[in-house]
Tab-separated table of C-alpha atoms in Angstrom:
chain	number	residue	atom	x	y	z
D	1	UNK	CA	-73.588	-54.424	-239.933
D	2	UNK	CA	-75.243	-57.057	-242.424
D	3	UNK	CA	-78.573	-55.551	-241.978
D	4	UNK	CA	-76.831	-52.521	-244.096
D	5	UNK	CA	-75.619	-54.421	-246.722
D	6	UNK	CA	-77.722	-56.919	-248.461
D	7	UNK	CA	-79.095	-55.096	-251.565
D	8	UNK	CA	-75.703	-54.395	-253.255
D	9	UNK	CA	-75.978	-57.746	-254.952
D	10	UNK	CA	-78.934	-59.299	-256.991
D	11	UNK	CA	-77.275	-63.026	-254.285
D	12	UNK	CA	-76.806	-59.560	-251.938
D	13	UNK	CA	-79.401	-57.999	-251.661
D	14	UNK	CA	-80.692	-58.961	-257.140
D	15	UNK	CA	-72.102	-53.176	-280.237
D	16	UNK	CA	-69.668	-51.930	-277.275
D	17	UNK	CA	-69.411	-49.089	-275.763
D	18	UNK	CA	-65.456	-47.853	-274.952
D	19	UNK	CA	-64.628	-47.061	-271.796
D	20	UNK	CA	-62.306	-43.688	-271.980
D	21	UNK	CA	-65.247	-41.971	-273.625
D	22	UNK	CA	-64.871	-38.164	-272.805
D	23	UNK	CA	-67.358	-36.453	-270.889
D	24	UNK	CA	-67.957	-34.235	-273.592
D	25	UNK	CA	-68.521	-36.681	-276.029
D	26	UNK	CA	-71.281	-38.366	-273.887
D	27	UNK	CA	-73.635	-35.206	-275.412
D	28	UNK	CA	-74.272	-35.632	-279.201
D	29	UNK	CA	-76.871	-34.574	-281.320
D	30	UNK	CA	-79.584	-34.340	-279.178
D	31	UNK	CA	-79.822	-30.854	-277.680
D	32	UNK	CA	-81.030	-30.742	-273.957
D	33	UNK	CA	-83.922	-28.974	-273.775
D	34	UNK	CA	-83.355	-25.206	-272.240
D	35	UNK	CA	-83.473	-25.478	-268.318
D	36	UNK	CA	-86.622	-23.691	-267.791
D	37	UNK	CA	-88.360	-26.397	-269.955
D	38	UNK	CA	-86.521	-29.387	-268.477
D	39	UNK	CA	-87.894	-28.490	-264.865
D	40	UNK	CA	-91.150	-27.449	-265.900
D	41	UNK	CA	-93.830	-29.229	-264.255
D	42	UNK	CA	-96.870	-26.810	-265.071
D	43	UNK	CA	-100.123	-28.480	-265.935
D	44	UNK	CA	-98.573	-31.980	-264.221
D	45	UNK	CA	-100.393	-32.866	-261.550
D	46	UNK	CA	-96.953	-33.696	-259.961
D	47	UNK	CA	-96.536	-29.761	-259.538
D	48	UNK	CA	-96.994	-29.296	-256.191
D	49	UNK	CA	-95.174	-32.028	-254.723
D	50	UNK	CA	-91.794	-31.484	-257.297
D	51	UNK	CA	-92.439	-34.475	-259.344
D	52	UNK	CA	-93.450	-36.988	-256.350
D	53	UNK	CA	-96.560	-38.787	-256.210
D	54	UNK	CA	-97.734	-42.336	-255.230
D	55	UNK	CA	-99.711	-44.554	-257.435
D	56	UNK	CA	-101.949	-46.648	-256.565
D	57	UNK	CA	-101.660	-50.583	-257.618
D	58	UNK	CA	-103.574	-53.604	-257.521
D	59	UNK	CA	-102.402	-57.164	-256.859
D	60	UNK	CA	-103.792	-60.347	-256.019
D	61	UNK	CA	-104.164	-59.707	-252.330
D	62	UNK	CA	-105.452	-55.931	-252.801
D	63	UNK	CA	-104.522	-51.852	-253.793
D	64	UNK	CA	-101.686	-50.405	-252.191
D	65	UNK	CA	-99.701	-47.638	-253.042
D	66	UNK	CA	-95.994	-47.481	-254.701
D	67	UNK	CA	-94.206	-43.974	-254.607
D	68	UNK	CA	-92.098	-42.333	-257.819
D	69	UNK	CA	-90.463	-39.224	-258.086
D	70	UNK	CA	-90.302	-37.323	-261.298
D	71	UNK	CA	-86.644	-35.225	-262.330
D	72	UNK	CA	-87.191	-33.749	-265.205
D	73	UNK	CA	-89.082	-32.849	-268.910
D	74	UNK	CA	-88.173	-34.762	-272.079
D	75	UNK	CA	-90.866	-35.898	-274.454
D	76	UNK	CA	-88.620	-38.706	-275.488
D	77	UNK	CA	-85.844	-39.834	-273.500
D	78	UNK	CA	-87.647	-40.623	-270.114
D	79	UNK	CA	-86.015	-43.186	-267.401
D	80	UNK	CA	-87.829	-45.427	-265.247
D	81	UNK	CA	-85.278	-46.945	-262.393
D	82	UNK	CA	-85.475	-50.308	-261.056
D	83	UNK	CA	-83.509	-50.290	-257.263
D	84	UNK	CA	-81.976	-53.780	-256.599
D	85	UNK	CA	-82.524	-56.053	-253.136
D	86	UNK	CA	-84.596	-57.260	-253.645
D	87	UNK	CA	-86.284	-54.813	-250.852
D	88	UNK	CA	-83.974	-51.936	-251.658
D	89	UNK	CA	-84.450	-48.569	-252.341
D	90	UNK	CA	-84.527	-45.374	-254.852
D	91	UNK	CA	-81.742	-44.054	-252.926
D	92	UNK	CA	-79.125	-45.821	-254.516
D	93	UNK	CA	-79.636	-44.117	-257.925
D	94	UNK	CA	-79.527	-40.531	-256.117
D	95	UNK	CA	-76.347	-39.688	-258.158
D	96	UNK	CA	-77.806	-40.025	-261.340
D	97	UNK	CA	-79.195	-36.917	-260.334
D	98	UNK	CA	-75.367	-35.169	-260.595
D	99	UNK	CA	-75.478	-36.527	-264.291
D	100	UNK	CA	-78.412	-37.001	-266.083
D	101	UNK	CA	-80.731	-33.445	-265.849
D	102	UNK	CA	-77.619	-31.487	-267.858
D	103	UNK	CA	-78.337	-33.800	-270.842
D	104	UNK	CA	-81.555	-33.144	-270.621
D	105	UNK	CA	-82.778	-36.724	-269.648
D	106	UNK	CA	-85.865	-37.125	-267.898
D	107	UNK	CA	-85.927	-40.174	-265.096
D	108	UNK	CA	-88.164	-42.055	-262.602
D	109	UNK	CA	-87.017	-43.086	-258.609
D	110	UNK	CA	-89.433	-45.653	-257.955
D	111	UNK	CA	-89.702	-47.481	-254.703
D	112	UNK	CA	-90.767	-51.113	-255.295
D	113	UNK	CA	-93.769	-52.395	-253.059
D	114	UNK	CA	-92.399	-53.397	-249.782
D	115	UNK	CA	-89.221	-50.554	-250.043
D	116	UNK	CA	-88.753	-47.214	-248.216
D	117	UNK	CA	-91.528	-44.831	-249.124
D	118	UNK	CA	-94.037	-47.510	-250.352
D	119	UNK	CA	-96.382	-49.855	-248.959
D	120	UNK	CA	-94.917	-52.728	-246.642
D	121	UNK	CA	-97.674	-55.374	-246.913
D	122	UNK	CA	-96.733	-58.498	-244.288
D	123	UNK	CA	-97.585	-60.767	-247.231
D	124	UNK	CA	-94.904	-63.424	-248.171
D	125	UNK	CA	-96.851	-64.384	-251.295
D	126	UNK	CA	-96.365	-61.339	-253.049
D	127	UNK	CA	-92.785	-61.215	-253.149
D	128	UNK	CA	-92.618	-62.793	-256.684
D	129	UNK	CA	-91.051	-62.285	-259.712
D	130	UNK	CA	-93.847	-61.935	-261.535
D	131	UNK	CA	-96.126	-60.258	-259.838
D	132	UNK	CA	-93.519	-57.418	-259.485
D	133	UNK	CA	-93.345	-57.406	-263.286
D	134	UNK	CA	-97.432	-56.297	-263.391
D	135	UNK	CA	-96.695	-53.805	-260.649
D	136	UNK	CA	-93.838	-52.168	-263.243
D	137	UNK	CA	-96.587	-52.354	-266.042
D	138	UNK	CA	-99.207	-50.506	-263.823
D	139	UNK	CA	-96.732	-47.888	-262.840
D	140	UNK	CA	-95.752	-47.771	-266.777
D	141	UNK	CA	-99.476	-46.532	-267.827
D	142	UNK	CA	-99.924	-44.629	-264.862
D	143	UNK	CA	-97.105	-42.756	-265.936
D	144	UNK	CA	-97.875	-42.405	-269.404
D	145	UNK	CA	-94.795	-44.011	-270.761
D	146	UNK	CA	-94.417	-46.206	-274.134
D	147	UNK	CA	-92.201	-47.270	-276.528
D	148	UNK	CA	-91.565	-43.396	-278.145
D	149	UNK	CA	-89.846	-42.507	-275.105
D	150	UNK	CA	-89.667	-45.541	-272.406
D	151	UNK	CA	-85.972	-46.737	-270.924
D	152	UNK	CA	-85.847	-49.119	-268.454
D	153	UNK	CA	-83.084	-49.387	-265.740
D	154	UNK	CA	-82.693	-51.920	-263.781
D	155	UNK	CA	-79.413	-52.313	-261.393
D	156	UNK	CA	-78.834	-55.719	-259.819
D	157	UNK	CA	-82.100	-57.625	-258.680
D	158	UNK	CA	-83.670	-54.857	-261.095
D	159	UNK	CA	-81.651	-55.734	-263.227
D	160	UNK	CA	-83.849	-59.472	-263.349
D	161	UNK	CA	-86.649	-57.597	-263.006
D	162	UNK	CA	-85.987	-55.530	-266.163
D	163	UNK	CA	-85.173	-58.633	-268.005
D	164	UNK	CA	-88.464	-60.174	-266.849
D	165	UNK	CA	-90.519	-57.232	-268.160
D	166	UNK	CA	-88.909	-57.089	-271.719
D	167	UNK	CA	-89.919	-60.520	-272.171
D	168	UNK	CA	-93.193	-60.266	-271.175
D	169	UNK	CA	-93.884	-56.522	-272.286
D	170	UNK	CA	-91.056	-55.410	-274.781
D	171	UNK	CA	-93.581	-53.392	-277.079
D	172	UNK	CA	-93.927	-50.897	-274.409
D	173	UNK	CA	-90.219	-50.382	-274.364
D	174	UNK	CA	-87.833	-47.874	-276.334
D	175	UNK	CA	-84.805	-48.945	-274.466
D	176	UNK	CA	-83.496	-51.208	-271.815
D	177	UNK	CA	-80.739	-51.294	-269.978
D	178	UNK	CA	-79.001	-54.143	-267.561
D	179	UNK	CA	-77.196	-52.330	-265.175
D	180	UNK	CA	-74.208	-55.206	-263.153
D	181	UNK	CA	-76.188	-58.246	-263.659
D	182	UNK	CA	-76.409	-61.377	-265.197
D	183	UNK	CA	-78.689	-63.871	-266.970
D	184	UNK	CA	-78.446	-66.631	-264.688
D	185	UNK	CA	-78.408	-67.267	-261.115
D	186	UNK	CA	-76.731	-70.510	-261.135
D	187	UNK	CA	-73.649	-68.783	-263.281
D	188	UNK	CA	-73.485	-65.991	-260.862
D	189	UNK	CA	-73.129	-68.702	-258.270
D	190	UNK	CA	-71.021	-70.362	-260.017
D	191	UNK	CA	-68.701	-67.518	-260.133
D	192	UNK	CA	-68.803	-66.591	-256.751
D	193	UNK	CA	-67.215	-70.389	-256.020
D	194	UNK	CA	-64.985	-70.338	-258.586
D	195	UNK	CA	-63.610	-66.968	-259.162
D	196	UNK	CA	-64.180	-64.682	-256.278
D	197	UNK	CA	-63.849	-66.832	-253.162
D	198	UNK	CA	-60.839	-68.241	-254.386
D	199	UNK	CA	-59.313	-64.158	-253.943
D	200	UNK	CA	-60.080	-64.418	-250.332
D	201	UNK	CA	-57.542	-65.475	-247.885
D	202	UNK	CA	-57.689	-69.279	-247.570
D	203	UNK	CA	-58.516	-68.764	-243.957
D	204	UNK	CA	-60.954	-66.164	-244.236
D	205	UNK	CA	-62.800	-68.122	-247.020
D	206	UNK	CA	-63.184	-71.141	-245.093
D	207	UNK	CA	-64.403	-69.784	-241.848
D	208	UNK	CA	-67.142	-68.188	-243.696
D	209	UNK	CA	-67.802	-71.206	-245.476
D	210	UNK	CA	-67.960	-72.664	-241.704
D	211	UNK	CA	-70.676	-70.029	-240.883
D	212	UNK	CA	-72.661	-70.347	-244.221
D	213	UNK	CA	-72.285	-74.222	-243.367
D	214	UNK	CA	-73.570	-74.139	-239.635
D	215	UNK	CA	-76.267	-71.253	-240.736
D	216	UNK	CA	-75.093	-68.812	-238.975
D	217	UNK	CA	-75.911	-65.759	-240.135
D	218	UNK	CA	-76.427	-63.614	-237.441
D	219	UNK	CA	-73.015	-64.288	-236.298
D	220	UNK	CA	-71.270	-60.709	-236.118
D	221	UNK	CA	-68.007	-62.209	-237.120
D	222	UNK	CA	-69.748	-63.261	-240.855
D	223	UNK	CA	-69.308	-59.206	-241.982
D	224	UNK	CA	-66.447	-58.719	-240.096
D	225	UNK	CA	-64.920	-61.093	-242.881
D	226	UNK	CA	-66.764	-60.047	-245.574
D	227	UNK	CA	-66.257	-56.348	-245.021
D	228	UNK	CA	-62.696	-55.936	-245.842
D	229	UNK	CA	-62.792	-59.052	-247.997
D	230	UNK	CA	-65.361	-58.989	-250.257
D	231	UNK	CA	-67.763	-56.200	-250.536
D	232	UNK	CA	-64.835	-53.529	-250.575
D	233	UNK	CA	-63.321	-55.306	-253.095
D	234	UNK	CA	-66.421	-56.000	-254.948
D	235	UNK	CA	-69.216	-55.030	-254.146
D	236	UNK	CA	-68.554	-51.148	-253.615
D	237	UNK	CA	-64.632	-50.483	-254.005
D	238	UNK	CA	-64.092	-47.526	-251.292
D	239	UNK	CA	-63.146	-47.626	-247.692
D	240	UNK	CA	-66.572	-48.817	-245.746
D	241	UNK	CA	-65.880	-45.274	-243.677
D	242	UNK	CA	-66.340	-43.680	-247.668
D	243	UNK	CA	-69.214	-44.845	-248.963
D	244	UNK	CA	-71.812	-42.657	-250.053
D	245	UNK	CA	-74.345	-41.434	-247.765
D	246	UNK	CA	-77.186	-42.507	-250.477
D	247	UNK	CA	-75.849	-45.900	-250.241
D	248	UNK	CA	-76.009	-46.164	-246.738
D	249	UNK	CA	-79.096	-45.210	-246.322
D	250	UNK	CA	-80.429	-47.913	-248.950
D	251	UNK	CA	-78.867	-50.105	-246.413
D	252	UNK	CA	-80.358	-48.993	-243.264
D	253	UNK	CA	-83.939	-48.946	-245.325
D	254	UNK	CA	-83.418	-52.212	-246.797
D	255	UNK	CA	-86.495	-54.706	-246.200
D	256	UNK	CA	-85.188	-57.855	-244.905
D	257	UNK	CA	-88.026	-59.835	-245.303
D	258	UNK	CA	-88.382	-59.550	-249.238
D	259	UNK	CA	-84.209	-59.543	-249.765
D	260	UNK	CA	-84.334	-63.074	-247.811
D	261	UNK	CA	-87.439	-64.699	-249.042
D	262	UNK	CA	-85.878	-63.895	-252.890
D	263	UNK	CA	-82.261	-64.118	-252.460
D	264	UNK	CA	-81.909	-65.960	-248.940
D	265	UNK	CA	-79.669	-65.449	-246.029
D	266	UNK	CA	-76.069	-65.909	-247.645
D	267	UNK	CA	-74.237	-62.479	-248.695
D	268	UNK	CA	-71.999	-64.952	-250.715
D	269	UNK	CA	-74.388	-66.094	-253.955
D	270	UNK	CA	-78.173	-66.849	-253.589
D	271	UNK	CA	-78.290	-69.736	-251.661
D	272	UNK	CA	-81.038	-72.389	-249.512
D	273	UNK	CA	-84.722	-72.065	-250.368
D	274	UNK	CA	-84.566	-68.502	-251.773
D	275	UNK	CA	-87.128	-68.252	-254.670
D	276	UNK	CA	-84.626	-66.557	-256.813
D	277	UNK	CA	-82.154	-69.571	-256.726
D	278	UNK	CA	-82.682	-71.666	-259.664
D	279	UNK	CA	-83.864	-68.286	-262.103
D	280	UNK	CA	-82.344	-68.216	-265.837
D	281	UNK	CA	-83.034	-66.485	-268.746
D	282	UNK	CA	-79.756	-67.111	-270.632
D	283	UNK	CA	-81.833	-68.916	-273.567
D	284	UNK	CA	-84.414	-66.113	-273.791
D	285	UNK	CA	-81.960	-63.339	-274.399
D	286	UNK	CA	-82.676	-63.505	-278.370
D	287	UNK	CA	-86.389	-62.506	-277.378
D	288	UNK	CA	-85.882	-59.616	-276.705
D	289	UNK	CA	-85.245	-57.581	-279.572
D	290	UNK	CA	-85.022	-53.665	-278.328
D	291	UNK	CA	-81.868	-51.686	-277.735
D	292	UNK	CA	-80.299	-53.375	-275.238
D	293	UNK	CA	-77.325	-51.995	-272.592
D	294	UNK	CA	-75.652	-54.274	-270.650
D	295	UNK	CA	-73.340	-52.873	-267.990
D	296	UNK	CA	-70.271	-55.146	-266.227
D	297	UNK	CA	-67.673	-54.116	-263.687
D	298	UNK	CA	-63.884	-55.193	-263.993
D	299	UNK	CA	-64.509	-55.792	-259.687
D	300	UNK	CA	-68.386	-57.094	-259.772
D	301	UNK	CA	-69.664	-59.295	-257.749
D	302	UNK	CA	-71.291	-60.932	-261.612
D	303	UNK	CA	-69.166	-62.411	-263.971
D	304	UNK	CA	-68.072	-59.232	-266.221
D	305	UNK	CA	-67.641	-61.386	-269.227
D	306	UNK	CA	-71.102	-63.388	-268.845
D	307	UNK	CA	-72.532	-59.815	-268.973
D	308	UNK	CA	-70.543	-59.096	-272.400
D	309	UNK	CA	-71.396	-62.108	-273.678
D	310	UNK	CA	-75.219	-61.243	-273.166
D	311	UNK	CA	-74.827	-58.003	-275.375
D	312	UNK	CA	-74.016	-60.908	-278.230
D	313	UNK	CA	-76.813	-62.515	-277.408
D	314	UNK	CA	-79.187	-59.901	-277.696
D	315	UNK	CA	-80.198	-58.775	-281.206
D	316	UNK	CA	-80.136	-54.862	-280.510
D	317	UNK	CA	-77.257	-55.554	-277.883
D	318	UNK	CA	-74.190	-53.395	-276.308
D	319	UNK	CA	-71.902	-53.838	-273.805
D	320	UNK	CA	-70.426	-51.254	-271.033
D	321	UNK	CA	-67.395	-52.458	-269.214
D	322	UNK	CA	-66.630	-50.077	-266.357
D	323	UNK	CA	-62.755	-50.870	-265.656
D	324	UNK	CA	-62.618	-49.652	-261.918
D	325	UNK	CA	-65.894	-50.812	-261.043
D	326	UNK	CA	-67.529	-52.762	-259.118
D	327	UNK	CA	-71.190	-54.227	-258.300
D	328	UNK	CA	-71.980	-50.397	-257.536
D	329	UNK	CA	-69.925	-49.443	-260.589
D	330	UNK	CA	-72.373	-46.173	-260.516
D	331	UNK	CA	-70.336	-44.597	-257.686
D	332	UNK	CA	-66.601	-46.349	-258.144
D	333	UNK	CA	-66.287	-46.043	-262.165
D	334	UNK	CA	-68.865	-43.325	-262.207
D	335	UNK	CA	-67.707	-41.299	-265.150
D	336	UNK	CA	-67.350	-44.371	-267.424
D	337	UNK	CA	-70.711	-45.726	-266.654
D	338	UNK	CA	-72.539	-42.171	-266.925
D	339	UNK	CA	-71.015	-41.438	-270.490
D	340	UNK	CA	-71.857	-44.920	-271.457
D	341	UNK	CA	-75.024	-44.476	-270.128
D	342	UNK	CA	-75.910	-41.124	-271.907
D	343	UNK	CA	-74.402	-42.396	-275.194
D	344	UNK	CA	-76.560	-45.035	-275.195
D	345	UNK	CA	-79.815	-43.307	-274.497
D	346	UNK	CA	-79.208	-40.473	-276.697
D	347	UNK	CA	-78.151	-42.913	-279.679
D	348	UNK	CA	-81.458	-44.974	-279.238
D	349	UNK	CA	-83.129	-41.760	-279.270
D	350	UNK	CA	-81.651	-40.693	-282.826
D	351	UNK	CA	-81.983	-43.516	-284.512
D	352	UNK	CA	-85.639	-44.119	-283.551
D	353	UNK	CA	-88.181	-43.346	-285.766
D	354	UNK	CA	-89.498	-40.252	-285.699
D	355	UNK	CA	-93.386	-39.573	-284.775
């Protein structure tokens, strides 16, 4: 099973907002436009194929191609998605589709290169952070988003990635938003020692601390404990037999050799030699100045109050706390993090300045 389960942690794999918000409160001001505009693609050279296309990137070892998908017509309130994994996939953010085209909100599934429906390149050298932050620039202008109508998503290890952009590119942006993760590796580690594997059996916790020990990964009876122990507990709070088809077949297209070259072998924090180990960008928080969403589960697999505290660090920030979620707090708190979501996006989008 573990090859279907990395991604759902960024160590798996990378003003507040109330929780009991009413669905109907979620809509405000801003009037989605009519359906016949909101799904017209006419004159978009993403016509024919419903709003898919592949763009074509460079990098420092060559062009390849990363694929998007379009949903959607909204001159300013437009969604780019960053999947987590690393090496996940779109697929995961499939029911955003049951929320956000009746307000009207125009959004991006983007495959990251090496994931699903993009290029796989066998090249361990470009599975950096930063050279995944100049592929989200090039797929930016290509397109045509900027800071009247730009959002950026990004869940889990998107969620670093989205970080990494703002603080490199935040004058593109309109809005961000950090969907279950935190600032700081070694905090998230940190909490998954101190907090979480504490609320495993004693038993079960140190026999997988025996097969992290021994590196034993491939050892069947690693998930078998962390199945009912941990990730449906925390990672994605239904009955494994439950989940969401999208979800599992994230899993099942999951690229293992970019999830273990960033976040290494352990399902348990971010562990060994992984490149993603030592990242933190707690003391650059105050850099970036845009509207700012942070979103925590009560059940994450991240520290729900280290996310909460990163709204306070953030100039323009806000905080989400989705009370029955978890890591995938999308799915099991989904109508808390959906209005939360829409407020926030439609608020951004009244109070910007108008062009």
């Amino acid at each position: 099973m573990k090859h279907i389960i990395p991604v759902l942690l960024p160590g798996l794999l990378l003003l507040f907002l109330g929780c009991s918000t009413p669905a109907d409160t979620a809509t405000m001001d801003n009037n989605p436009p009519a359906l016949s505009q909101y799904h017209d693609y006419s004159g978009n050279e993403t016509q024919l194929s419903g709003g898919a296309r592949k763009i074509r990137i460079s990098t420092p070892k060559g062009g390849f191609d990363v694929w998007t998908k379009r949903v959607g017509n909204n001159p300013t309130m437009k969604v780019l998605l960053l999947h987590g994994g690393p090496g996940g996939t779109h697929e995961a953010f499939e029911c955003f589709d049951s929320y956000l085209p009746k307000e009207g909100i125009e959004y991006y599934f983007y495959d990251q290169l090496g994931s699903h429906y993009s290029d796989q390149p066998n090249d361990t050298s470009l599975w950096n952070t930063a050279r995944f932050v100049e592929e989200v620039e090039q797929v930016r202008k290509a397109l045509k988003l900027d800071k009247n109508n730009f959002y950026l998503l990004g869940h889990s290890w998107g969620g670093i990635l989205a970080m990494e952009y703002a603080l490199k590119y935040q004058e593109n942006l309109k809005g961000l938003i950090i969907s279950n993760m935190v600032s700081s590796i070694p905090s998230y580690n940190k909490y998954a020692d101190e907090v979480l594997g504490p609320q495993m059996p004693e038993n079960v916790l140190a026999e997988v601390k025996q097969i992290e020990a021994s590196n034993d990964f491939a050892n069947p009876r690693y998930m078998e404990l962390l199945l009912p122990h941990f990730y449906t507990k925390h990672a994605l709070r239904m009955p494994l037999e439950q989940w969401p088809d999208p979800v599992m077949r994230m899993f099942n297209h999951m690229n293992q050799t970019v999830y273990v070259q960033m976040q290494g072998p352990s399902e348990f924090g971010i562990r060994g030699n992984a490149s993603l180990k030592n990242w933190d960008r707690s003391g650059d928080l105050a850099r970036i100045k845009v509207p700012t969403l942070t979103i925590g589960g009560q059940h994450d697999t991240m520290d729900p109050k280290h996310m909460e505290w990163m709204a306070d660090q953030l100039p323009n920030g806000r905080y989400l706390h989705c009370p029955e979620g978890s890591h995938m707090a999308m799915y099991d708190d989904q109508k808390t993090y959906f209005d939360g979501l829409i407020r926030f996006i439609k608020e951004v989008d009244k109070d910007a300045p108008k062009i």
